[in-house]
Amino acid sequence: MKKIGLLVLIALLAAGFFYFDLHQLLTLSGLKSGLVQFEEWRSASPILVGGVFLLMYVLVTALSLPGAAIMTLAAGALFGLGWGLLIVSFASSIGATLAFLVSRYLLQEMVQSKFGDRLAAINQGIEKEGAFYLFTLRLVPVFPFFLINLLMGLTRIRALTFFWVSQLGMFAGTLVYVNAGTQLGQIDSLSGILSPSLLLSFVLLGVFPLVAKKSLNWLKGRRVYAGYSKPKTFDQNMIVIGAGAGGLVSAYIAAAVKAKVTLIEAHKMGGDCLNYGCIPSKALIKSAKVANQIRHAEHYGLQSSEPSFSFKQVMARVQDVVRQVEPHDSVERYTELGVNVVQGYAKLIDPWTVEIQLNEGGTQRMTARSIVLATGARPFVPKLEGLEEVGYLTSDTLWEALSKRDTPPKRLVILGGGPIGCELAQSFARLGSEVIQIERSQRLMAREDEEVSDLAEASLRQDGVSVLTSHTALRCQRDGDVKRIVVAHEGEERAIEFDELICAVGREARLEGYGLENLGIETKGTIVTNDYLETLYPNIYAAGDVAGPYQFTHVAAHQAWYAAVNALFGSLKRFRVDYRVIPWTTFIDPEVARVGLSEQEAKAKGVAYEVVRYGLDDLDRAIADGARTGFVKVLTVPGKDKILGVTIVGEHAGDLLAEFVLAMKHGLGLNKILGTIHTYPTWAEANKYAAGEWKRAHAPAKILSWLEKYHSWRRG
Ligand SMILES: Cc1cc2nc3c(=O)[nH]c(=O)nc-3n(C[C@H](O)[C@H](O)[C@H](O)COP(=O)(O)OP(=O)(O)OC[C@H]3O[C@@H](n4cnc5c(N)ncnc54)[C@H](O)[C@@H]3O)c2cc1C
């Protein structure tokens, strides 16, 4: 109601402006003809006229009415350079801020809720560089000022910042115009103001922010590198520390574009993903799935039986799989690609020098123009009383530690209900362990929508996992061979006995021991970088788990491209890392795959959305495969064929997701998916049917009713 009132007031004021022909007055000829009269009034009562003029100016700018440029000239003509400048300078900033506030009051909520996701980047930019950005817009009169006022109101810039930056930024332009106004007699048209000398001053004004920015960067650089002496020549174009996904891809790209690159790995080539993460866990998941299918073979018309197997052989297969993938990440392969691979522990000595403790003994120093830090993350181990005494495993240690057992651990506690904890819990349960999974929050995989967590929990329970959500681990105890973990749930404590405990409560970036501290490279859980993945030192980059914010192999590889290209070609062109379309999958059974927004995220961010859902119980292939659990859920912009996010739960969900990832990346909508032939009978058809659900929900009712009439008429 208040908003409507304000709108009516603005409309009345604007109508009055035109009704009383004030717009005629605010033209160059109008101003010139009335100048003598104005001057008389001004000499009679200068303060009153000055005040009225200021108010009028505020009103014109606040209402975004045409005529501010003429009024600026008039200020020069009437009040002279000093007073004219003072009046206009304040009046324009006050008016601009009022317009800004009105736009914010009337529209910000609506715009942010409709376009919140797309505005996120702008909001972030405004948060970081808003003042400078606005200053540039004010100084370089490329966009009309009234538009800047209204648009800025829709962002999250603070009103006070908007006021003072506008005041400062418009000062130079105001000076030029007020000065021109003092010679109003000689100016015949607005374009007359743009004489060659005035034009030159505008060009200078335009170039100024860019020059200022470059100079600031240059100064910042000098400050950061002060105290270090830059080598005159470098041994390498790029040094990469860490040969996980992030490091391998960075080195690969550098070698592909013929740069001289050294890749340093302290431990195992391939990093976590190959040796302790994605690959061994997926190999274990497959064995566990087969065991489960044997156990439930009656679902397929076969005879069920308890799978008999040697756990040692399952773990041996896991290692065999790792060995089969190993050549992709091997020293030999990378050497062949042109990368100099050094096996040893690297430490930053200065912004260009790295010292390596060679695995074979001795040290080596080398310099590079750029360095990429891809040192990864390690399992986070909570500070739990008694944990060290009872002993624990992590994803780093479990593969080796359990490899010699003939049977899986009898009673296995898994701490953590995130993706890694869920994958391990289900696998070990299917292989015969009594798994107790402890999670502090109310549900598993809390990053996903509640219905996804519910489905995940149901399938884990079905496989025999005791899922203890809302349970907090308090301490561990050991009595001889008996190991216990004490948990709290709704105010009550309970001790759970176990044989092995796996910590899967998250992973922390590796930040110590290799020189970040000495160089003062800032860390906040991960290495702090800018949008180009540059650290404090613009020639040192970070990629992968150590840089965050995601912890996936494919994101590490994605970041590696930006780190390598910016490191090698940044002086020509730099690229901002693009996180707009990031997919991921949790490989429990049924798989959970997601790209873009979930419903809970859309709600939290205030993004308006519509949702369609296609249940896999309806899909012919899912029925044939006996795997009908799950759904494809698509969030779209209301009334528009634009995908905001997709969650798929089901067999092969990770693979199904790829079609939506492609669609989102390239701006394709559901109509395009619906119009694409999908082989029958495949799982991929689920995507098409989800698109079909959307289409049905947006059927043009009016046209269809006309068509019905048309067909009825055709029938005669
Ligand atoms: C159980 C588990 C399952 C996972 N499953 C998946 C999955 O299915 N899909 C997925 O996308 N992701 C998965 N991940 C995550 C994935 O493994 C990581 O995101 C990925 O390995 C990150 O790669 P990175 O290059 O950043 O780091 P890493 O792979 O950790 O590599 C960093 C390397 O740097 C080396 N290093 C560190 N410091 C130095 C130094 N000073 N000098 C020399 N070398 C150094 C380390 O030895 C290490 O080899 C899983 C992780 C785990 C633990």
Short mmCIF file of C-alpha atoms and ligand atoms in Angstrom, two decimals, residues 240-248 264-282 342-348 355-356 373-379 395-396 398-399 419-421 423-424 507 510 512-515 543-547 550-557 559 583-587, ligand 1:
data_model
loop_
_atom_site.label_atom_id
_atom_site.label_comp_id
_atom_site.label_asym_id
_atom_site.label_seq_id
_atom_site.Cartn_x
_atom_site.Cartn_y
_atom_site.Cartn_z
CA VAL A 240 53.19 -26.93 -10.22
CA ILE A 241 53.17 -28.28 -6.66
CA GLY A 242 51.07 -31.42 -6.21
CA ALA A 243 50.19 -34.05 -8.82
CA GLY A 244 46.51 -34.63 -8.03
CA ALA A 245 43.79 -33.66 -10.47
CA GLY A 246 44.52 -29.93 -10.10
CA GLY A 247 48.27 -30.23 -10.56
CA LEU A 248 48.21 -32.80 -13.33
CA ILE A 264 56.44 -31.73 -8.11
CA GLU A 265 54.79 -34.55 -6.15
CA ALA A 266 55.86 -35.60 -2.68
CA HIS A 267 53.88 -38.78 -2.49
CA LYS A 268 51.81 -40.61 -5.11
CA MET A 269 51.11 -39.38 -8.64
CA GLY A 270 47.36 -38.95 -9.11
CA GLY A 271 46.84 -37.57 -5.61
CA ASP A 272 43.80 -38.41 -3.49
CA CYS A 273 41.37 -39.20 -6.27
CA LEU A 274 43.39 -42.02 -7.77
CA ASN A 275 44.94 -43.42 -4.61
CA TYR A 276 42.48 -42.86 -1.75
CA GLY A 277 39.36 -41.23 -3.13
CA CYS A 278 37.22 -41.53 -6.24
CA ILE A 279 38.83 -44.59 -7.81
CA PRO A 280 39.21 -47.00 -4.85
CA SER A 281 35.83 -45.96 -3.44
CA LYS A 282 34.08 -46.58 -6.76
CA VAL A 342 60.19 -34.22 -9.85
CA GLN A 343 59.40 -36.51 -6.93
CA GLY A 344 59.94 -34.68 -3.68
CA TYR A 345 58.46 -32.25 -1.16
CA ALA A 346 58.26 -28.68 -2.43
CA LYS A 347 58.54 -25.53 -0.35
CA LEU A 348 58.12 -21.91 -1.41
CA GLU A 355 63.07 -25.76 -2.94
CA ILE A 356 62.48 -29.49 -3.27
CA LEU A 373 49.70 -24.60 -5.76
CA ALA A 374 47.61 -27.77 -6.10
CA THR A 375 48.43 -29.36 -2.78
CA GLY A 376 44.96 -30.76 -2.10
CA ALA A 377 43.22 -31.63 1.16
CA ARG A 378 43.31 -34.35 3.78
CA PRO A 379 40.69 -35.97 5.99
CA SER A 395 39.95 -42.44 3.58
CA ASP A 396 43.75 -42.04 3.50
CA LEU A 398 41.54 -47.53 5.30
CA TRP A 399 42.57 -49.03 1.94
CA PRO A 419 28.75 -38.15 0.65
CA ILE A 420 31.97 -40.03 1.58
CA GLY A 421 30.46 -41.37 4.82
CA GLU A 423 29.24 -44.23 0.16
CA LEU A 424 31.44 -46.10 2.63
CA ARG A 507 38.33 -32.77 4.45
CA ARG A 510 46.67 -28.68 3.22
CA GLU A 512 51.06 -25.85 6.41
CA GLY A 513 54.65 -26.83 5.89
CA TYR A 514 55.33 -25.62 2.38
CA GLY A 515 55.92 -21.92 2.79
CA ALA A 543 43.69 -24.75 -7.76
CA GLY A 544 41.79 -27.80 -6.52
CA ASP A 545 40.83 -28.74 -2.97
CA VAL A 546 43.41 -26.38 -1.51
CA ALA A 547 41.66 -23.44 -3.17
CA TYR A 550 34.32 -27.28 -4.01
CA GLN A 551 36.10 -30.56 -3.35
CA PHE A 552 35.73 -32.54 -6.53
CA THR A 553 38.16 -33.90 -9.06
CA HIS A 554 36.34 -32.31 -11.99
CA VAL A 555 36.32 -28.91 -10.27
CA ALA A 556 40.05 -29.22 -9.55
CA ALA A 557 40.58 -29.90 -13.26
CA GLN A 559 40.19 -24.60 -11.94
CA PRO A 583 27.73 -30.77 -11.19
CA TRP A 584 28.41 -33.49 -8.63
CA THR A 585 27.33 -37.00 -7.80
CA THR A 586 27.22 -39.09 -4.66
CA PHE A 587 27.67 -42.70 -5.68
C1 LIG B 1 36.86 -41.29 -0.32
C2 LIG B 1 36.81 -40.17 -1.32
C3 LIG B 1 35.99 -40.27 -2.41
C4 LIG B 1 35.94 -39.26 -3.35
N1 LIG B 1 35.13 -39.40 -4.42
C5 LIG B 1 35.06 -38.43 -5.35
C6 LIG B 1 34.25 -38.58 -6.51
O1 LIG B 1 33.59 -39.59 -6.67
N2 LIG B 1 34.23 -37.59 -7.41
C7 LIG B 1 34.96 -36.45 -7.25
O2 LIG B 1 34.90 -35.56 -8.09
N3 LIG B 1 35.74 -36.28 -6.16
C8 LIG B 1 35.81 -37.24 -5.22
N4 LIG B 1 36.63 -37.07 -4.14
C9 LIG B 1 37.37 -35.81 -3.99
C10 LIG B 1 38.62 -35.79 -4.86
O3 LIG B 1 39.43 -36.88 -4.52
C11 LIG B 1 39.38 -34.49 -4.66
O4 LIG B 1 38.50 -33.42 -4.89
C12 LIG B 1 40.56 -34.36 -5.62
O5 LIG B 1 41.47 -35.38 -5.37
C13 LIG B 1 41.24 -33.00 -5.45
O6 LIG B 1 42.36 -32.93 -6.26
P1 LIG B 1 43.57 -31.92 -5.90
O7 LIG B 1 44.47 -31.94 -7.09
O8 LIG B 1 43.06 -30.64 -5.46
O9 LIG B 1 44.29 -32.55 -4.64
P2 LIG B 1 44.90 -33.98 -4.33
O10 LIG B 1 44.31 -35.03 -5.18
O11 LIG B 1 44.80 -34.13 -2.87
O12 LIG B 1 46.42 -33.82 -4.75
C14 LIG B 1 47.30 -33.02 -4.03
C15 LIG B 1 48.69 -33.62 -4.14
O13 LIG B 1 49.63 -32.67 -3.69
C16 LIG B 1 50.68 -33.35 -3.04
N5 LIG B 1 51.37 -32.38 -2.20
C17 LIG B 1 50.87 -31.67 -1.17
N6 LIG B 1 51.79 -30.83 -0.68
C18 LIG B 1 52.91 -31.01 -1.42
C19 LIG B 1 54.21 -30.43 -1.40
N7 LIG B 1 54.50 -29.48 -0.55
N8 LIG B 1 55.11 -30.85 -2.29
C20 LIG B 1 54.80 -31.81 -3.19
N9 LIG B 1 53.60 -32.39 -3.25
C21 LIG B 1 52.66 -31.99 -2.38
C22 LIG B 1 49.97 -34.45 -2.28
O14 LIG B 1 50.84 -35.52 -1.99
C23 LIG B 1 48.88 -34.85 -3.27
O15 LIG B 1 49.26 -35.93 -4.07
C24 LIG B 1 36.73 -38.11 -3.18
C25 LIG B 1 37.59 -37.99 -2.09
C26 LIG B 1 37.63 -39.00 -1.17
C27 LIG B 1 38.55 -38.88 -0.01
#
